[in-house]
Amino acid sequence: MQVINIFFTWYFIQSDIGLLYIFFLLHLLLKSHFSGSTCPKETESVSLRQ
C-alpha cells in the first residue's frame, strides 16, 4: 500500500494539476481534522454536562 501511495505521489508531481490535487487533499484533511477536533457543538455539550 505504501509503494502505491509513493507511486501515485511521484506520478502526480510530474504535472501541475497533480500538485493542485495534492494540495486540495491536504486542505480537506486539515479542514476535516480541525473541524472535528474543535466542533462548537461538542464543546457546548461537554460544558453543559459539567
Short mmCIF file of N, CA and C in Angstrom, two decimals:
data_model
loop_
_atom_site.label_atom_id
_atom_site.label_comp_id
_atom_site.label_asym_id
_atom_site.label_seq_id
_atom_site.Cartn_x
_atom_site.Cartn_y
_atom_site.Cartn_z
N MET A 1 0.84 -1.20 0.00
CA MET A 1 0.00 0.00 0.00
C MET A 1 0.87 1.25 0.00
N GLN A 2 1.93 1.23 0.79
CA GLN A 2 2.83 2.38 0.84
C GLN A 2 3.49 2.62 -0.52
N VAL A 3 3.87 1.54 -1.20
CA VAL A 3 4.51 1.68 -2.52
C VAL A 3 3.54 2.33 -3.50
N ILE A 4 2.25 1.95 -3.43
CA ILE A 4 1.25 2.53 -4.33
C ILE A 4 1.12 4.03 -4.06
N ASN A 5 1.10 4.43 -2.78
CA ASN A 5 1.00 5.84 -2.45
C ASN A 5 2.20 6.61 -2.99
N ILE A 6 3.39 6.07 -2.84
CA ILE A 6 4.59 6.73 -3.34
C ILE A 6 4.53 6.85 -4.86
N PHE A 7 4.07 5.81 -5.52
CA PHE A 7 3.98 5.82 -6.98
C PHE A 7 3.01 6.90 -7.46
N PHE A 8 1.84 6.96 -6.84
CA PHE A 8 0.85 7.96 -7.24
C PHE A 8 1.37 9.36 -6.96
N THR A 9 2.03 9.54 -5.81
CA THR A 9 2.59 10.86 -5.49
C THR A 9 3.61 11.27 -6.53
N TRP A 10 4.51 10.36 -6.89
CA TRP A 10 5.52 10.67 -7.91
C TRP A 10 4.87 10.95 -9.25
N TYR A 11 3.80 10.21 -9.58
CA TYR A 11 3.12 10.38 -10.86
C TYR A 11 2.43 11.74 -10.94
N PHE A 12 1.77 12.14 -9.84
CA PHE A 12 1.04 13.41 -9.85
C PHE A 12 1.98 14.60 -9.82
N ILE A 13 3.15 14.45 -9.18
CA ILE A 13 4.10 15.57 -9.11
C ILE A 13 4.60 15.93 -10.51
N GLN A 14 4.55 14.98 -11.44
CA GLN A 14 5.03 15.26 -12.79
C GLN A 14 4.20 16.35 -13.47
N SER A 15 2.99 16.59 -13.02
CA SER A 15 2.13 17.60 -13.64
C SER A 15 1.67 18.63 -12.61
N ASP A 16 1.39 19.84 -13.07
CA ASP A 16 0.92 20.89 -12.16
C ASP A 16 -0.43 20.54 -11.58
N ILE A 17 -1.29 19.89 -12.38
CA ILE A 17 -2.61 19.51 -11.88
C ILE A 17 -2.46 18.54 -10.70
N GLY A 18 -1.45 17.69 -10.76
CA GLY A 18 -1.21 16.76 -9.66
C GLY A 18 -0.88 17.50 -8.38
N LEU A 19 -0.05 18.54 -8.48
CA LEU A 19 0.30 19.32 -7.28
C LEU A 19 -0.94 19.98 -6.71
N LEU A 20 -1.79 20.55 -7.57
CA LEU A 20 -3.03 21.16 -7.09
C LEU A 20 -3.90 20.11 -6.41
N TYR A 21 -3.94 18.91 -6.98
CA TYR A 21 -4.74 17.82 -6.40
C TYR A 21 -4.22 17.45 -5.02
N ILE A 22 -2.88 17.37 -4.88
CA ILE A 22 -2.29 17.02 -3.58
C ILE A 22 -2.60 18.10 -2.55
N PHE A 23 -2.44 19.37 -2.95
CA PHE A 23 -2.73 20.46 -2.01
C PHE A 23 -4.21 20.44 -1.62
N PHE A 24 -5.08 20.10 -2.57
CA PHE A 24 -6.52 20.04 -2.29
C PHE A 24 -6.81 18.93 -1.27
N LEU A 25 -6.16 17.77 -1.42
CA LEU A 25 -6.36 16.68 -0.46
C LEU A 25 -5.85 17.08 0.91
N LEU A 26 -4.68 17.72 0.97
CA LEU A 26 -4.14 18.16 2.27
C LEU A 26 -5.10 19.16 2.91
N HIS A 27 -5.65 20.06 2.10
CA HIS A 27 -6.59 21.05 2.62
C HIS A 27 -7.82 20.37 3.21
N LEU A 28 -8.35 19.35 2.51
CA LEU A 28 -9.52 18.64 3.01
C LEU A 28 -9.19 17.90 4.31
N LEU A 29 -7.99 17.28 4.36
CA LEU A 29 -7.61 16.55 5.57
C LEU A 29 -7.50 17.49 6.75
N LEU A 30 -6.81 18.63 6.56
CA LEU A 30 -6.66 19.59 7.66
C LEU A 30 -8.01 20.17 8.06
N LYS A 31 -8.85 20.46 7.07
CA LYS A 31 -10.16 21.05 7.36
C LYS A 31 -11.01 20.08 8.17
N SER A 32 -11.06 18.82 7.76
CA SER A 32 -11.87 17.84 8.48
C SER A 32 -11.29 17.57 9.86
N HIS A 33 -9.95 17.59 9.99
CA HIS A 33 -9.31 17.33 11.28
C HIS A 33 -9.63 18.44 12.27
N PHE A 34 -9.47 19.70 11.85
CA PHE A 34 -9.70 20.82 12.77
C PHE A 34 -11.18 20.98 13.08
N SER A 35 -12.04 20.79 12.09
CA SER A 35 -13.48 20.94 12.33
C SER A 35 -13.97 19.83 13.27
N GLY A 36 -13.35 18.64 13.17
CA GLY A 36 -13.78 17.55 14.05
C GLY A 36 -13.26 17.72 15.47
N SER A 37 -12.04 18.29 15.63
CA SER A 37 -11.46 18.41 16.96
C SER A 37 -11.99 19.64 17.68
N THR A 38 -12.36 20.69 16.92
CA THR A 38 -12.83 21.93 17.56
C THR A 38 -14.27 22.22 17.13
N CYS A 39 -15.12 21.22 17.31
CA CYS A 39 -16.52 21.40 16.93
C CYS A 39 -17.24 22.15 18.05
N PRO A 40 -17.90 23.28 17.77
CA PRO A 40 -18.56 24.06 18.81
C PRO A 40 -19.68 23.30 19.51
N LYS A 41 -20.39 22.44 18.77
CA LYS A 41 -21.48 21.69 19.39
C LYS A 41 -20.93 20.73 20.46
N GLU A 42 -19.78 20.09 20.18
CA GLU A 42 -19.20 19.16 21.15
C GLU A 42 -18.78 19.91 22.42
N THR A 43 -18.14 21.06 22.26
CA THR A 43 -17.67 21.81 23.43
C THR A 43 -18.87 22.30 24.25
N GLU A 44 -19.94 22.69 23.57
CA GLU A 44 -21.12 23.15 24.30
C GLU A 44 -21.73 22.01 25.11
N SER A 45 -21.84 20.82 24.51
CA SER A 45 -22.43 19.69 25.21
C SER A 45 -21.56 19.28 26.39
N VAL A 46 -20.23 19.34 26.23
CA VAL A 46 -19.34 18.97 27.32
C VAL A 46 -19.45 19.97 28.45
N SER A 47 -19.52 21.26 28.15
CA SER A 47 -19.62 22.28 29.20
C SER A 47 -20.97 22.16 29.93
N LEU A 48 -22.02 21.80 29.20
CA LEU A 48 -23.33 21.66 29.84
C LEU A 48 -23.33 20.47 30.78
N ARG A 49 -22.66 19.38 30.40
CA ARG A 49 -22.62 18.20 31.27
C ARG A 49 -21.87 18.50 32.56
N GLN A 50 -20.79 19.27 32.45
CA GLN A 50 -20.03 19.58 33.66
C GLN A 50 -20.80 20.59 34.50
#
